[in-house]
GROMACS .gro file of N, CA and C in nm:
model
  207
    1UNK      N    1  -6.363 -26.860  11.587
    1UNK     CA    2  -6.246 -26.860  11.671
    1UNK      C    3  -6.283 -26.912  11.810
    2UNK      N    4  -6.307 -26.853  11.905
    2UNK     CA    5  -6.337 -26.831  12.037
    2UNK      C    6  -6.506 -26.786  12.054
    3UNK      N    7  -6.572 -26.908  12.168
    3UNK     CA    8  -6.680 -26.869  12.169
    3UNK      C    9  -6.637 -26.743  12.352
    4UNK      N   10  -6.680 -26.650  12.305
    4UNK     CA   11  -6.673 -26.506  12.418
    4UNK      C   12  -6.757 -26.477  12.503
    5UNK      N   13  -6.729 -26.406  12.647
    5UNK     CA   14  -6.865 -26.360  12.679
    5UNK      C   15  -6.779 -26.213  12.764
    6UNK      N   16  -6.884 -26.137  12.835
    6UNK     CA   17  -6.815 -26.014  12.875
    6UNK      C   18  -6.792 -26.060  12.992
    7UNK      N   19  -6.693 -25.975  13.055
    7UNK     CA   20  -6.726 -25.952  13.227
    7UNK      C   21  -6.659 -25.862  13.273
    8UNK      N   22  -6.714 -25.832  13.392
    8UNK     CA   23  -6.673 -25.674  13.441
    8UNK      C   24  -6.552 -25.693  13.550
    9UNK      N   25  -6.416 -25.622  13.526
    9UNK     CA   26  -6.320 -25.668  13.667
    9UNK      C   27  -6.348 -25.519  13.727
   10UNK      N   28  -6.311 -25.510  13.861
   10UNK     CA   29  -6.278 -25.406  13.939
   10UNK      C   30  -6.163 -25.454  13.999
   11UNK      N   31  -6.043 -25.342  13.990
   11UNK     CA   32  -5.915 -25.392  14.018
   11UNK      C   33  -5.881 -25.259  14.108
   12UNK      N   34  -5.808 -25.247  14.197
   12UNK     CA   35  -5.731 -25.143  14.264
   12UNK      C   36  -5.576 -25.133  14.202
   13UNK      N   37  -5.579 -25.043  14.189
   13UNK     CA   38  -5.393 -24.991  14.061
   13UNK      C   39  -5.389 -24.863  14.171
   14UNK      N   40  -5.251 -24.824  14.200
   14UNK     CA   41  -5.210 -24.694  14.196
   14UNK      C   42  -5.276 -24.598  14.164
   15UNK      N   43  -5.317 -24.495  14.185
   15UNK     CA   44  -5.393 -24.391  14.116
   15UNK      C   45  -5.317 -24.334  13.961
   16UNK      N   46  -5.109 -24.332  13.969
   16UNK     CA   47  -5.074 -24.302  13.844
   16UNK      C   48  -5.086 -24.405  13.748
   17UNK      N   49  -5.121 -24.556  13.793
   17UNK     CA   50  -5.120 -24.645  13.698
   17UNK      C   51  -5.232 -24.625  13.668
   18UNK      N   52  -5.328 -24.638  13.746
   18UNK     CA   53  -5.505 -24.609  13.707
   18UNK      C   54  -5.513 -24.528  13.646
   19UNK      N   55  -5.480 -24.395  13.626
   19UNK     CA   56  -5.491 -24.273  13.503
   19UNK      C   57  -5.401 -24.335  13.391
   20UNK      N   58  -5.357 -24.429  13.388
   20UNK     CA   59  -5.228 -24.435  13.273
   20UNK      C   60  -5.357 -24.595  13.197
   21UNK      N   61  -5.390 -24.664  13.240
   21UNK     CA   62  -5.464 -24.769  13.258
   21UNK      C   63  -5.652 -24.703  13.173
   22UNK      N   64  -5.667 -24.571  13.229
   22UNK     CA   65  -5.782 -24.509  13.186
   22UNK      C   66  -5.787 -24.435  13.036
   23UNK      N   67  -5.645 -24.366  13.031
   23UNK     CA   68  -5.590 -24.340  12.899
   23UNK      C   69  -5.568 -24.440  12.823
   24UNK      N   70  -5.548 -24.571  12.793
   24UNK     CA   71  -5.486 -24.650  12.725
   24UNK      C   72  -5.659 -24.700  12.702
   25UNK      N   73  -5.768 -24.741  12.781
   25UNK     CA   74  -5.864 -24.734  12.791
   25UNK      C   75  -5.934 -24.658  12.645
   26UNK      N   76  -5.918 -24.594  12.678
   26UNK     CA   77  -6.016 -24.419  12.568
   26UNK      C   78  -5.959 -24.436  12.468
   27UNK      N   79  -5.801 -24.439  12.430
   27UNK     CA   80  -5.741 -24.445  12.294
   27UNK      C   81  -5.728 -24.585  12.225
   28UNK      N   82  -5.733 -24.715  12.281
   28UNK     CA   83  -5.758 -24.785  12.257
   28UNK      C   84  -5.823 -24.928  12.337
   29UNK      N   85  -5.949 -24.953  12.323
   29UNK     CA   86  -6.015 -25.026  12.444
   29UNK      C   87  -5.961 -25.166  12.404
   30UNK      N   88  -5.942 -25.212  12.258
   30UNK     CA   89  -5.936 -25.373  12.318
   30UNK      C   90  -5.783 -25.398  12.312
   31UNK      N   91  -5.678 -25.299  12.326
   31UNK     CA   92  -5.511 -25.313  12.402
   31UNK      C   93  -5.576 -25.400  12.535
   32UNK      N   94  -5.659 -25.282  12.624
   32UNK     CA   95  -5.681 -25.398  12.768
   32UNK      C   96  -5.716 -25.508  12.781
   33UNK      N   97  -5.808 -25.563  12.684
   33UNK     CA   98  -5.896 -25.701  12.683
   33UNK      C   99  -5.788 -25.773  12.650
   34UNK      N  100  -5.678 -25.717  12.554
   34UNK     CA  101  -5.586 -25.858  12.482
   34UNK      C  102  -5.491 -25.850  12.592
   35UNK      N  103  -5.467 -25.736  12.668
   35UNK     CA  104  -5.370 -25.779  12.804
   35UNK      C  105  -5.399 -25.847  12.875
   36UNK      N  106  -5.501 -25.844  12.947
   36UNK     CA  107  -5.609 -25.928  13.052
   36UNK      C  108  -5.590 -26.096  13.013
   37UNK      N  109  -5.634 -26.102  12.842
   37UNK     CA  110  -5.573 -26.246  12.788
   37UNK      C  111  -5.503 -26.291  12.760
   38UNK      N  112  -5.396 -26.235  12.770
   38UNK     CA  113  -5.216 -26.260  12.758
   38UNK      C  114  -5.207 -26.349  12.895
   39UNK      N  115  -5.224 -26.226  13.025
   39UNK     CA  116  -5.215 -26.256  13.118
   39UNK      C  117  -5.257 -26.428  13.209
   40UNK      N  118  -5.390 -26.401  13.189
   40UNK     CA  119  -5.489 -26.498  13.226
   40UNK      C  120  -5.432 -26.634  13.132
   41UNK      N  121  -5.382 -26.661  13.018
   41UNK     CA  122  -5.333 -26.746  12.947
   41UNK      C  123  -5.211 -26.755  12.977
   42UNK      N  124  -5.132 -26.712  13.016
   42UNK     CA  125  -5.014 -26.737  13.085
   42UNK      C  126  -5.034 -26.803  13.220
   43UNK      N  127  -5.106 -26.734  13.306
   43UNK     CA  128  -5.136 -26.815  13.406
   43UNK      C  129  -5.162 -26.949  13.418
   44UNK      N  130  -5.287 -26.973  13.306
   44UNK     CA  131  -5.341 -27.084  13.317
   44UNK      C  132  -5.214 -27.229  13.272
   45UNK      N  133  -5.121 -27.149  13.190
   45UNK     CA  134  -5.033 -27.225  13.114
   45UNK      C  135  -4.929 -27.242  13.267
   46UNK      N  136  -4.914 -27.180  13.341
   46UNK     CA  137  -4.849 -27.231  13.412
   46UNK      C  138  -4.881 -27.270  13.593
   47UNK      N  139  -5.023 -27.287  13.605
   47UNK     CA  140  -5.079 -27.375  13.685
   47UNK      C  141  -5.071 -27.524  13.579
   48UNK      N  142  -5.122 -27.543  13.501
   48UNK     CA  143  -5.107 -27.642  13.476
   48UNK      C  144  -4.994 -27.743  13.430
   49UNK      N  145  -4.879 -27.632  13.409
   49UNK     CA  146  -4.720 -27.713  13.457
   49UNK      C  147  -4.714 -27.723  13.587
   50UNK      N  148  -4.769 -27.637  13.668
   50UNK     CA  149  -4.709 -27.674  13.793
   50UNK      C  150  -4.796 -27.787  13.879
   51UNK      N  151  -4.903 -27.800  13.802
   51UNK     CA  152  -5.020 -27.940  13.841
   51UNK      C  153  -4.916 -28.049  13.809
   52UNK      N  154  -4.893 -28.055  13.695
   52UNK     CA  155  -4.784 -28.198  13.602
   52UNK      C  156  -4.686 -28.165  13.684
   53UNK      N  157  -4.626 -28.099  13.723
   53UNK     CA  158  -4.490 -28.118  13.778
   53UNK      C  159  -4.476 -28.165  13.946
   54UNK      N  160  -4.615 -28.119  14.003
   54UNK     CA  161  -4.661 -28.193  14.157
   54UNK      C  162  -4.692 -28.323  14.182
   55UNK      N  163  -4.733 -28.338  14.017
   55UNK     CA  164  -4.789 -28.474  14.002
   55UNK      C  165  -4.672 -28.597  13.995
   56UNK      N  166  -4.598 -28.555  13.928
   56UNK     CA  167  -4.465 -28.571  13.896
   56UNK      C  168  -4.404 -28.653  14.053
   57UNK      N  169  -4.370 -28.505  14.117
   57UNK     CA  170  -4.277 -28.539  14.214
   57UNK      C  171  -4.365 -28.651  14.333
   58UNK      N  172  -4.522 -28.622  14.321
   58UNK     CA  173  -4.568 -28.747  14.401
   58UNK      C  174  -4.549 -28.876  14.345
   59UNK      N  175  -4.481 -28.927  14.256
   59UNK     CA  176  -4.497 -29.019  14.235
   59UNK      C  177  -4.595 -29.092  14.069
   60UNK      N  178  -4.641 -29.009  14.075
   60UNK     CA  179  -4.701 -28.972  13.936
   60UNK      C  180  -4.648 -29.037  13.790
   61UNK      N  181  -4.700 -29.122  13.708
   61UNK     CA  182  -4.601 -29.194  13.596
   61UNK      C  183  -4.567 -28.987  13.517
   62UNK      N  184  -4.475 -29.015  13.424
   62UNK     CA  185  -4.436 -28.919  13.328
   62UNK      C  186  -4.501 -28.919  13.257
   63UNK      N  187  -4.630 -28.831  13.205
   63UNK     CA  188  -4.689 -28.826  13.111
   63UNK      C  189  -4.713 -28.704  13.069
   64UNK      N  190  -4.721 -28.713  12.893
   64UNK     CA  191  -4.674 -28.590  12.830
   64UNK      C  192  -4.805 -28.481  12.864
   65UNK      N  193  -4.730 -28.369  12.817
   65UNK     CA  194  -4.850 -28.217  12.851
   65UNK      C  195  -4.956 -28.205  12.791
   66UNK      N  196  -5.076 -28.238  12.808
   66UNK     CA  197  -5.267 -28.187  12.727
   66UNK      C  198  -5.193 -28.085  12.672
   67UNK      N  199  -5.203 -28.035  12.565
   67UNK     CA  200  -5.264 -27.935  12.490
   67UNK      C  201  -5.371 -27.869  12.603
   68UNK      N  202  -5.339 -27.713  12.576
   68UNK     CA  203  -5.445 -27.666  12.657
   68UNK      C  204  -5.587 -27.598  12.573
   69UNK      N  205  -5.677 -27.626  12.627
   69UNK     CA  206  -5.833 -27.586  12.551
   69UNK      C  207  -5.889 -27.445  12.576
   0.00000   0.00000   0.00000
């Protein structure tokens, strides 16, 4: 599938989200990892419309969307 590697975030949450965030943690650990990559893949999906679409308005020919890797 996916070649992986680990890494460690430190994030500041609310203290009730952080206990809610620590529980979800303990009962099931990789819910967080596949959130984190929801997230982060969404993002990336939409920096890179908004790259094509800057590109765009400078003047940029129309060219269709990469597939993202």
């Amino acid at each position: 599938m996916w070649d992986t590697c680990s890494v460690e975030l430190t994030v500041s949450l609310p203290r009730d989200m952080a206990a809610l965030a620590e529980e979800v943690q303990e009962a099931d650990p990789e819910f967080l990892s596949r959130v984190v990559l929801y997230g982060l893949t969404r993002r990336s999906i939409y920096m890179h419309l908004r790259e094509q679409r800057h590109g765009q308005a400078a003047g940029a020919p129309n060219e269709a969307v990469a597939p993202l890797s």
